[in-house]
Short mmCIF file of C-alpha atoms and ligand atoms in Angstrom, two decimals:
data_model
loop_
_atom_site.label_atom_id
_atom_site.label_comp_id
_atom_site.label_asym_id
_atom_site.label_seq_id
_atom_site.Cartn_x
_atom_site.Cartn_y
_atom_site.Cartn_z
CA MET A 1 -0.01 -0.02 0.01
CA GLU A 2 1.71 3.27 -1.10
CA LYS A 3 -0.09 5.72 1.08
CA PRO A 4 -2.22 3.96 3.56
CA ASN A 5 -5.10 5.83 5.35
CA ILE A 6 -4.74 5.47 9.01
CA VAL A 7 -7.29 6.82 11.42
CA LEU A 8 -5.71 7.36 14.78
CA GLY A 9 -8.00 7.56 17.85
CA VAL A 10 -6.40 9.42 20.79
CA THR A 11 -8.05 8.92 24.25
CA GLY A 12 -7.44 10.80 27.48
CA GLY A 13 -4.45 9.33 29.09
CA ILE A 14 -1.23 11.07 30.03
CA ALA A 15 0.45 9.23 27.16
CA CYS A 16 -1.44 11.34 24.71
CA TYR A 17 1.63 13.47 24.21
CA LYS A 18 3.43 10.35 22.74
CA ALA A 19 0.70 10.14 20.16
CA LEU A 20 2.02 13.37 18.61
CA GLU A 21 5.31 11.59 17.98
CA LEU A 22 3.40 8.66 16.65
CA VAL A 23 1.57 10.97 13.97
CA ARG A 24 4.83 12.51 13.02
CA LEU A 25 6.54 8.91 12.44
CA LEU A 26 3.37 7.78 10.46
CA VAL A 27 3.47 10.78 8.30
CA GLN A 28 7.13 10.41 7.75
CA ASP A 29 6.37 6.82 6.82
CA SER A 30 4.17 8.02 3.97
CA CYS A 31 0.86 7.42 5.75
CA ASP A 32 -2.16 9.59 5.42
CA VAL A 33 -3.27 10.19 9.12
CA ARG A 34 -6.58 11.44 10.25
CA VAL A 35 -6.84 11.94 14.09
CA VAL A 36 -9.90 11.42 16.16
CA MET A 37 -9.70 12.74 19.67
CA THR A 38 -11.94 12.11 22.71
CA ARG A 39 -13.00 15.14 24.75
CA ALA A 40 -10.62 13.86 27.55
CA ALA A 41 -7.68 13.75 25.14
CA ALA A 42 -8.20 17.36 24.15
CA GLU A 43 -7.74 18.18 27.95
CA PHE A 44 -4.15 16.79 27.63
CA VAL A 45 -3.09 17.96 24.18
CA THR A 46 -4.74 20.43 21.89
CA PRO A 47 -6.36 19.25 18.54
CA LEU A 48 -4.25 21.99 16.86
CA SER A 49 -1.05 20.13 17.66
CA PHE A 50 -2.36 16.94 16.05
CA GLN A 51 -3.71 19.01 13.12
CA THR A 52 -0.33 20.58 12.51
CA LEU A 53 1.53 17.34 12.49
CA SER A 54 -1.07 15.35 10.44
CA GLY A 55 -1.72 18.16 8.03
CA SER A 56 -5.46 17.27 8.21
CA PRO A 57 -8.48 18.55 10.31
CA VAL A 58 -8.83 16.79 13.62
CA ALA A 59 -12.31 15.25 14.43
CA THR A 60 -13.41 15.54 17.98
CA ASP A 61 -17.17 15.76 18.10
CA LEU A 62 -19.99 13.38 16.86
CA PHE A 63 -22.56 16.17 17.11
CA SER A 64 -20.66 18.96 15.42
CA LEU A 65 -22.45 20.02 12.37
CA THR A 66 -19.31 21.53 10.84
CA GLN A 67 -17.13 18.56 11.52
CA GLU A 68 -19.78 16.10 10.47
CA SER A 69 -20.25 17.85 7.05
CA GLU A 70 -16.52 18.22 6.58
CA ILE A 71 -15.17 14.97 7.87
CA GLY A 72 -18.20 12.69 8.49
CA HIS A 73 -17.84 9.71 10.96
CA ILE A 74 -18.83 7.10 8.33
CA ASN A 75 -16.46 8.64 5.85
CA LEU A 76 -13.66 8.34 8.44
CA ALA A 77 -14.65 4.62 9.20
CA ASP A 78 -14.67 3.82 5.49
CA ARG A 79 -11.56 5.48 4.40
CA ALA A 80 -9.45 3.68 7.06
CA ASP A 81 -7.06 1.04 5.98
CA LEU A 82 -6.16 0.70 9.56
CA MET A 83 -7.65 2.17 12.66
CA VAL A 84 -5.23 2.72 15.62
CA VAL A 85 -6.44 3.62 19.18
CA ALA A 86 -3.31 4.90 21.00
CA PRO A 87 -3.24 5.41 23.96
CA ALA A 88 -6.30 3.35 24.80
CA THR A 89 -7.51 4.01 28.27
CA ALA A 90 -9.30 1.46 30.46
CA ASN A 91 -12.46 3.52 29.94
CA VAL A 92 -12.43 3.39 26.10
CA ILE A 93 -11.28 -0.19 26.12
CA ALA A 94 -14.46 -0.99 28.32
CA ARG A 95 -16.76 0.85 25.97
CA LEU A 96 -15.30 -0.66 22.91
CA ALA A 97 -15.57 -4.17 24.51
CA ALA A 98 -19.25 -3.48 25.23
CA GLY A 99 -19.97 -2.25 21.70
CA ILE A 100 -20.87 1.17 22.96
CA ALA A 101 -20.78 4.06 20.45
CA ASP A 102 -21.44 7.12 22.51
CA ASP A 103 -18.87 9.57 21.09
CA LEU A 104 -17.14 10.05 17.80
CA LEU A 105 -14.19 7.72 18.43
CA THR A 106 -16.09 4.62 19.64
CA THR A 107 -18.66 5.27 16.71
CA VAL A 108 -15.92 5.25 14.07
CA VAL A 109 -14.32 2.09 15.56
CA LEU A 110 -17.61 0.26 15.53
CA ALA A 111 -18.41 1.45 11.97
CA THR A 112 -15.09 0.59 10.36
CA ARG A 113 -14.33 -2.61 8.55
CA ALA A 114 -10.64 -1.96 8.59
CA PRO A 115 -8.37 -3.84 11.10
CA VAL A 116 -8.20 -2.14 14.44
CA LEU A 117 -5.06 -1.89 16.54
CA VAL A 118 -5.65 -1.12 20.26
CA VAL A 119 -2.68 0.15 22.29
CA PRO A 120 -3.44 0.08 25.97
CA SER A 121 -1.77 2.52 28.30
CA MET A 122 -2.69 2.96 32.03
CA ASN A 123 -1.68 2.40 35.62
CA VAL A 124 -0.26 -1.03 36.31
CA HIS A 125 -2.92 -1.99 38.79
CA MET A 126 -5.69 -0.81 36.40
CA LEU A 127 -4.07 -2.93 33.55
CA GLU A 128 -3.88 -5.98 35.78
CA HIS A 129 -7.58 -5.61 37.01
CA PRO A 130 -9.49 -8.68 35.96
CA LEU A 131 -12.22 -6.51 34.33
CA VAL A 132 -9.70 -4.71 32.08
CA GLN A 133 -8.08 -8.09 31.23
CA ALA A 134 -11.56 -9.52 30.41
CA ASN A 135 -12.38 -6.49 28.19
CA LEU A 136 -9.04 -6.82 26.38
CA ALA A 137 -9.76 -10.52 25.85
CA LYS A 138 -13.23 -9.57 24.36
CA LEU A 139 -11.52 -7.18 21.99
CA ARG A 140 -9.08 -9.89 20.83
CA ASN A 141 -12.02 -12.34 20.38
CA ALA A 142 -13.80 -9.70 18.28
CA GLY A 143 -10.65 -9.72 15.98
CA TYR A 144 -9.10 -6.53 17.23
CA HIS A 145 -5.38 -6.53 17.52
CA VAL A 146 -4.14 -5.60 21.06
CA MET A 147 -0.59 -4.61 21.36
CA GLU A 148 1.08 -5.40 24.71
CA ALA A 149 1.68 -2.39 26.95
CA ALA A 150 5.42 -1.71 27.78
CA SER A 151 6.93 -1.94 31.16
CA GLY A 152 8.89 0.66 33.10
CA TYR A 153 8.45 3.91 35.05
CA LEU A 154 4.72 5.10 34.78
CA ALA A 155 3.69 8.76 34.97
CA CYS A 156 1.55 7.87 38.04
CA GLY A 157 4.72 7.08 39.98
CA TYR A 158 4.54 3.27 39.85
CA GLU A 159 7.05 0.94 38.11
CA GLY A 160 5.39 -1.86 36.01
CA LYS A 161 3.43 -2.74 32.89
CA GLY A 162 1.17 -0.03 31.47
CA ARG A 163 3.40 2.43 29.46
CA LEU A 164 2.51 3.18 25.93
CA PRO A 165 5.08 1.32 23.76
CA GLU A 166 7.49 3.40 21.93
CA PRO A 167 5.88 5.25 18.96
CA GLN A 168 8.42 3.49 16.54
CA ALA A 169 7.18 0.00 17.76
CA ILE A 170 3.56 1.07 17.21
CA VAL A 171 4.44 2.17 13.64
CA GLU A 172 6.03 -1.27 12.98
CA GLU A 173 2.92 -2.99 14.33
CA ALA A 174 0.77 -0.86 12.06
CA ARG A 175 2.92 -1.68 9.09
CA ARG A 176 2.63 -5.42 9.94
CA LEU A 177 -1.21 -5.11 9.97
CA LEU A 178 -1.24 -3.26 6.61
CA ARG A 179 0.31 -6.24 4.83
CA PRO A 180 -1.46 -7.40 1.74
CA ARG A 181 -3.78 -10.43 1.75
CA ASP A 182 -1.07 -12.50 -0.05
CA LEU A 183 -2.13 -16.05 1.34
CA THR A 184 -5.63 -16.14 -0.38
CA ASP A 185 -4.58 -19.27 -2.40
CA GLU A 186 -3.61 -21.18 0.67
CA ARG A 187 -5.39 -23.81 2.83
CA ILE A 188 -3.27 -23.91 5.88
CA VAL A 189 -3.30 -26.32 8.85
CA VAL A 190 -1.67 -25.07 12.06
CA THR A 191 -1.07 -27.16 15.20
CA ALA A 192 -0.65 -25.43 18.54
CA GLY A 193 -0.37 -26.11 22.24
CA PRO A 194 0.65 -29.18 24.10
CA SER A 195 -0.55 -32.74 23.93
CA ARG A 196 -1.88 -34.27 27.17
CA GLU A 197 -1.31 -37.99 27.71
CA PRO A 198 -3.42 -39.42 30.46
CA LEU A 199 -2.03 -41.37 33.44
CA ASP A 200 -5.37 -41.84 35.17
CA PRO A 201 -8.73 -39.91 35.04
CA VAL A 202 -7.27 -36.98 36.92
CA ARG A 203 -3.57 -36.68 35.92
CA PHE A 204 -1.71 -36.37 32.68
CA PHE A 205 1.71 -36.11 31.21
CA SER A 206 2.27 -32.79 29.25
CA ASN A 207 4.60 -29.88 28.62
CA ARG A 208 4.71 -26.05 29.09
CA SER A 209 3.32 -25.00 25.61
CA SER A 210 0.74 -22.22 25.93
CA GLY A 211 -0.35 -22.37 22.16
CA LYS A 212 0.69 -18.75 21.68
CA MET A 213 3.12 -19.43 18.81
CA GLY A 214 0.55 -21.61 16.88
CA TYR A 215 -2.30 -19.21 17.57
CA ALA A 216 -0.21 -16.45 16.26
CA LEU A 217 0.55 -18.33 13.04
CA ALA A 218 -3.14 -19.15 12.63
CA ARG A 219 -4.24 -15.50 13.20
CA ALA A 220 -1.53 -14.12 10.86
CA ALA A 221 -2.41 -16.54 8.06
CA ALA A 222 -6.22 -15.80 8.35
CA ARG A 223 -5.48 -12.07 8.29
CA ARG A 224 -3.49 -12.53 5.09
CA GLY A 225 -6.45 -14.30 3.48
CA ALA A 226 -5.68 -18.08 4.00
CA GLN A 227 -8.38 -20.55 4.84
CA VAL A 228 -7.02 -21.86 8.19
CA THR A 229 -7.75 -24.89 10.37
CA LEU A 230 -6.08 -24.73 13.80
CA VAL A 231 -5.60 -28.13 15.57
CA SER A 232 -5.27 -27.11 19.09
CA GLY A 233 -4.18 -28.99 22.20
CA PRO A 234 -5.63 -27.70 25.51
CA THR A 235 -4.77 -24.08 25.95
CA ALA A 236 -6.30 -21.08 27.79
CA LEU A 237 -6.53 -19.08 24.57
CA SER A 238 -9.68 -18.04 22.72
CA ALA A 239 -10.15 -19.33 19.25
CA PRO A 240 -8.89 -16.74 16.71
CA GLU A 241 -11.43 -14.89 14.68
CA GLY A 242 -11.98 -16.40 11.11
CA VAL A 243 -10.22 -19.59 11.85
CA ARG A 244 -11.76 -23.11 12.07
CA THR A 245 -10.50 -24.53 15.40
CA VAL A 246 -10.33 -28.34 16.19
CA PRO A 247 -9.78 -28.99 19.80
CA VAL A 248 -7.76 -32.17 20.62
CA VAL A 249 -6.20 -33.61 23.77
CA THR A 250 -3.74 -36.41 23.05
CA ALA A 251 -1.06 -36.83 20.26
CA GLU A 252 -3.15 -39.57 18.71
CA GLU A 253 -6.14 -37.29 18.50
CA MET A 254 -3.88 -34.51 17.01
CA ARG A 255 -2.55 -37.01 14.49
CA GLU A 256 -6.10 -37.93 13.39
CA ALA A 257 -7.28 -34.37 13.12
CA VAL A 258 -4.18 -33.31 11.07
CA LEU A 259 -4.36 -36.31 8.74
CA ALA A 260 -8.06 -35.55 8.15
CA GLU A 261 -7.10 -32.03 6.77
CA PHE A 262 -3.84 -33.01 5.09
CA ASP A 263 -4.99 -33.99 1.59
CA SER A 264 -6.75 -30.74 0.94
CA ALA A 265 -4.12 -28.56 2.55
CA THR A 266 -1.44 -26.59 0.80
CA ALA A 267 0.76 -26.23 3.89
CA VAL A 268 1.03 -27.48 7.44
CA PHE A 269 2.79 -25.62 10.30
CA MET A 270 3.65 -27.88 13.22
CA ALA A 271 3.99 -25.42 16.16
CA ALA A 272 2.56 -27.87 18.65
CA ALA A 273 4.72 -29.52 21.36
CA VAL A 274 3.57 -33.04 20.89
CA ALA A 275 4.58 -35.47 23.66
CA ASP A 276 7.07 -37.89 22.19
CA TYR A 277 5.92 -40.60 24.71
CA ARG A 278 2.65 -41.56 26.54
CA PRO A 279 2.08 -43.91 29.40
CA ARG A 280 1.52 -47.42 28.05
CA SER A 281 -1.85 -47.45 29.72
CA ALA A 282 -3.99 -45.06 31.78
CA ALA A 283 -5.41 -46.31 35.03
CA GLY A 284 -9.22 -46.45 34.90
CA THR A 285 -9.52 -45.07 38.45
CA LYS A 286 -7.40 -42.47 40.37
CA MET A 287 -4.06 -44.03 41.32
CA LYS A 288 -3.73 -44.35 45.00
CA ARG A 289 -0.88 -43.41 47.14
CA ASN A 290 0.72 -46.34 48.89
CA GLY A 291 3.97 -44.86 50.10
CA LYS A 292 6.06 -46.86 47.58
CA ALA A 293 7.93 -45.69 44.53
CA ILE A 294 5.99 -46.38 41.29
CA ARG A 295 7.36 -47.28 37.94
CA LEU A 296 5.60 -45.99 34.79
CA GLU A 297 6.18 -47.40 31.36
CA PHE A 298 5.99 -45.05 28.39
CA VAL A 299 5.55 -45.94 24.79
CA PRO A 300 6.39 -43.71 21.70
CA ASN A 301 3.65 -41.56 20.32
CA PRO A 302 3.26 -41.30 16.50
CA ASP A 303 5.66 -38.66 15.04
CA ILE A 304 2.98 -36.61 13.28
CA VAL A 305 5.22 -34.25 11.28
CA ALA A 306 7.47 -37.25 10.13
CA GLU A 307 4.30 -38.99 8.91
CA LEU A 308 3.33 -35.80 6.91
CA GLY A 309 6.92 -35.47 5.63
CA ALA A 310 6.66 -38.98 4.25
CA ARG A 311 3.08 -38.50 2.80
CA LYS A 312 3.35 -35.01 1.25
CA ARG A 313 2.82 -34.37 -2.36
CA GLN A 314 2.25 -30.79 -3.26
CA GLN A 315 2.01 -29.77 0.50
CA ILE A 316 4.72 -27.80 2.12
CA VAL A 317 5.43 -29.01 5.65
CA VAL A 318 6.90 -26.68 8.13
CA GLY A 319 8.20 -28.13 11.47
CA PHE A 320 9.43 -26.63 14.55
CA ALA A 321 12.31 -27.79 16.74
CA ALA A 322 12.25 -26.76 20.42
CA GLU A 323 15.85 -27.29 21.65
CA THR A 324 17.80 -26.74 24.92
CA GLU A 325 21.28 -27.57 23.36
CA SER A 326 23.07 -27.82 19.99
CA LEU A 327 20.24 -25.85 18.38
CA MET A 328 21.35 -25.76 14.68
CA GLU A 329 22.76 -29.26 14.68
CA ASN A 330 19.61 -30.85 16.19
CA ALA A 331 17.42 -28.66 14.01
CA ARG A 332 19.01 -29.69 10.74
CA ALA A 333 18.99 -33.31 11.73
CA LYS A 334 15.23 -33.01 12.21
CA LEU A 335 14.62 -31.07 8.97
CA HIS A 336 16.16 -34.05 7.04
CA ARG A 337 15.09 -36.89 9.15
CA LYS A 338 11.43 -35.88 8.98
CA ASN A 339 11.61 -34.86 5.33
CA LEU A 340 10.37 -31.29 6.07
CA ASP A 341 10.54 -28.39 3.61
CA LEU A 342 11.26 -25.77 6.25
CA LEU A 343 12.12 -25.85 9.91
CA VAL A 344 11.73 -23.18 12.66
CA ALA A 345 14.59 -23.72 15.20
CA ASN A 346 13.58 -22.45 18.51
CA ASP A 347 16.22 -22.01 21.39
CA VAL A 348 13.69 -22.45 24.27
CA THR A 349 16.42 -21.57 26.83
CA GLN A 350 16.88 -17.99 25.62
CA GLU A 351 15.31 -15.11 27.60
CA GLY A 352 12.06 -14.03 25.92
CA SER A 353 11.86 -17.26 23.77
CA GLY A 354 10.01 -20.41 23.70
CA PHE A 355 7.29 -21.69 25.95
CA ASP A 356 4.55 -19.50 27.44
CA VAL A 357 5.95 -16.08 26.61
CA ASP A 358 4.64 -13.44 24.16
CA THR A 359 7.94 -13.17 22.24
CA ASN A 360 10.13 -15.60 20.47
CA ALA A 361 13.54 -15.80 19.03
CA VAL A 362 13.92 -18.34 16.17
CA THR A 363 16.09 -19.33 13.23
CA LEU A 364 14.45 -20.19 9.96
CA LEU A 365 16.18 -23.04 8.22
CA ASP A 366 15.60 -24.41 4.78
CA ARG A 367 16.67 -27.61 2.92
CA ASP A 368 19.53 -25.81 1.14
CA GLY A 369 21.08 -25.19 4.64
CA THR A 370 20.35 -21.46 4.66
CA ALA A 371 19.65 -20.26 8.20
CA THR A 372 18.01 -16.91 8.91
CA PRO A 373 18.26 -16.00 12.50
CA LEU A 374 15.51 -13.46 13.76
CA PRO A 375 15.94 -11.27 16.74
CA VAL A 376 13.56 -11.59 19.79
CA MET A 377 10.14 -10.18 18.60
CA SER A 378 6.61 -10.72 19.35
CA LYS A 379 5.08 -14.12 18.39
CA ASP A 380 2.69 -12.22 16.00
CA ALA A 381 5.70 -10.68 14.16
CA VAL A 382 7.57 -14.01 14.12
CA ALA A 383 4.41 -15.58 12.57
CA ASP A 384 4.40 -12.95 9.86
CA ARG A 385 7.96 -13.58 9.13
CA ILE A 386 7.46 -17.33 8.92
CA HIS A 387 4.71 -16.76 6.37
CA ASP A 388 6.83 -14.35 4.28
CA TRP A 389 9.49 -16.96 4.28
CA PHE A 390 7.05 -19.84 3.31
CA LEU A 391 5.72 -17.65 0.30
CA GLN A 392 9.27 -16.90 -0.83
CA TYR A 393 10.08 -20.67 -0.54
CA LYS A 394 6.98 -21.51 -2.47
CA ASN A 395 7.74 -19.03 -5.30
CA GLN A 396 11.31 -20.29 -5.48
CA SER A 397 10.19 -23.96 -5.84
CA ARG A 398 7.66 -22.98 -8.48
CA ARG A 399 10.50 -21.20 -10.45
CA ARG A 400 12.64 -24.26 -10.15
CA GLY A 401 9.96 -26.53 -11.23
CA ALA A 402 9.07 -24.37 -14.24
O1 PMT B 1 3.05 -22.78 22.58
P1 PMT B 1 4.03 -21.68 23.02
O2 PMT B 1 4.03 -21.50 24.59
O3 PMT B 1 3.77 -20.39 22.28
O4 PMT B 1 5.56 -22.13 22.72
C1 PMT B 1 6.00 -22.24 21.46
C2 PMT B 1 6.82 -23.59 21.24
C3 PMT B 1 8.16 -23.40 21.94
C4 PMT B 1 5.94 -24.82 21.68
C5 PMT B 1 7.11 -23.64 19.68
O5 PMT B 1 7.66 -22.49 19.24
C6 PMT B 1 7.76 -24.84 19.28
O6 PMT B 1 9.10 -24.87 19.38
N1 PMT B 1 7.07 -25.96 18.93
C7 PMT B 1 7.70 -27.31 18.69
C8 PMT B 1 7.75 -28.09 19.95
C9 PMT B 1 8.30 -29.51 19.82
O7 PMT B 1 7.59 -30.42 20.19
O8 PMT B 1 9.51 -29.55 19.25
P2 PMT B 1 10.19 -31.01 18.90
O9 PMT B 1 11.58 -30.57 18.69
O10 PMT B 1 10.03 -31.89 20.12
O11 PMT B 1 9.43 -31.54 17.73
C10 PMT B 1 9.88 -31.33 16.39
C11 PMT B 1 8.70 -31.23 15.48
O12 PMT B 1 7.94 -32.57 15.58
C12 PMT B 1 7.69 -30.22 15.94
O13 PMT B 1 7.16 -29.52 14.76
C13 PMT B 1 6.61 -31.04 16.60
O14 PMT B 1 5.29 -30.49 16.32
C14 PMT B 1 6.66 -32.34 15.80
N2 PMT B 1 6.26 -33.51 16.52
C15 PMT B 1 6.91 -33.86 17.75
C16 PMT B 1 6.58 -35.03 18.39
C17 PMT B 1 5.54 -35.78 17.81
N3 PMT B 1 5.17 -36.96 18.47
N4 PMT B 1 4.97 -35.55 16.69
C18 PMT B 1 5.26 -34.42 16.16
O15 PMT B 1 4.71 -34.09 14.94
#
């Protein structure tokens, strides 16, 4: 998109002043920016400042006859390629989550069909409050993109999470969301989360996978136009918007669900952490304590991705490797042993990487031996880089075959 239209909603938090820098950076990044301010935001920073930096009139009032005829709330909603709300206060987050449209900003957000990026900023205790967290979860479920607040010194005097992320980071997130729908020809299967292998009716053998990496891959693929099936082990995450989700528990169930989709798929991304072994048998009743050591026997689970590697025809199979030592050596061995097209090597010992965190640091590895290390970035950003790399690989393979 050469000159994307961004509608920036500014709400009344102290971080408002940082939204001025955000406008400057977006304009410098060749975006057309229209600013909508809430009444509270205009108490912190004047509309004139935003007007000067954006070069366009600032909208503040739903009931202003002049503004409505000159700018128009539906016009703003329709012209947006992306709507950004930054900073987003607890108050506006609650109103958006409830579908309330009682001022210009909330009305435009409700009326737009463009992707919406919400960037929370508030006091650490407010952000941690279960009601705010529930409202953010509602927004995510409705398909809004919620950026993580940054941590550090807060204007209210506390240290903690709640700072508006740096304006440059918001610009990068906006650019990511403005990517073209370049996966419309793809039918993608993503696996996510752990498998659970039962020991008895109340206990199971599992691992620390939260599903965040796989869900990010599914979300990104759907946003870029792919038809996505997410085969998910048990997680605490909500099913992503626009994705068909198939819940499974054990490795055997995951295998069946993936194989049922495989023939009609164009690509499979195996981000799930599947247990390599399961107890030979699960007790029918709760195992009782008798004070003595117990010995459990484990049998190997099917290696799902290796089976896909052996069966694949036109499909591209992308595996992951979660490693705690000799990352590249082990990852290369897995790529070839399981006959994969691409492999995402994941050092799960690195800070901000691997299980149950919002960020990841991976190295992308192809069959030619090319290794592309990526820095620590959000799992959403990693997901987009994996899809870019997959498309590039597909185009290269097509050219080679032609
Ligand atoms: O879920 P998160 O908390 O966000 O964490 C993300 C992650 C660390 C789980 C993810 O980034 C990751 O690395 N996933 C792969 C985990 C894993 O099981 O790695 P592995 O090296 O043991 O397995 C290699 C590949 O074989 C994987 O693609 C795995 O899905 C697949 N496999 C493994 C065992 C098995 N029985 N069948 C399989 O298909």
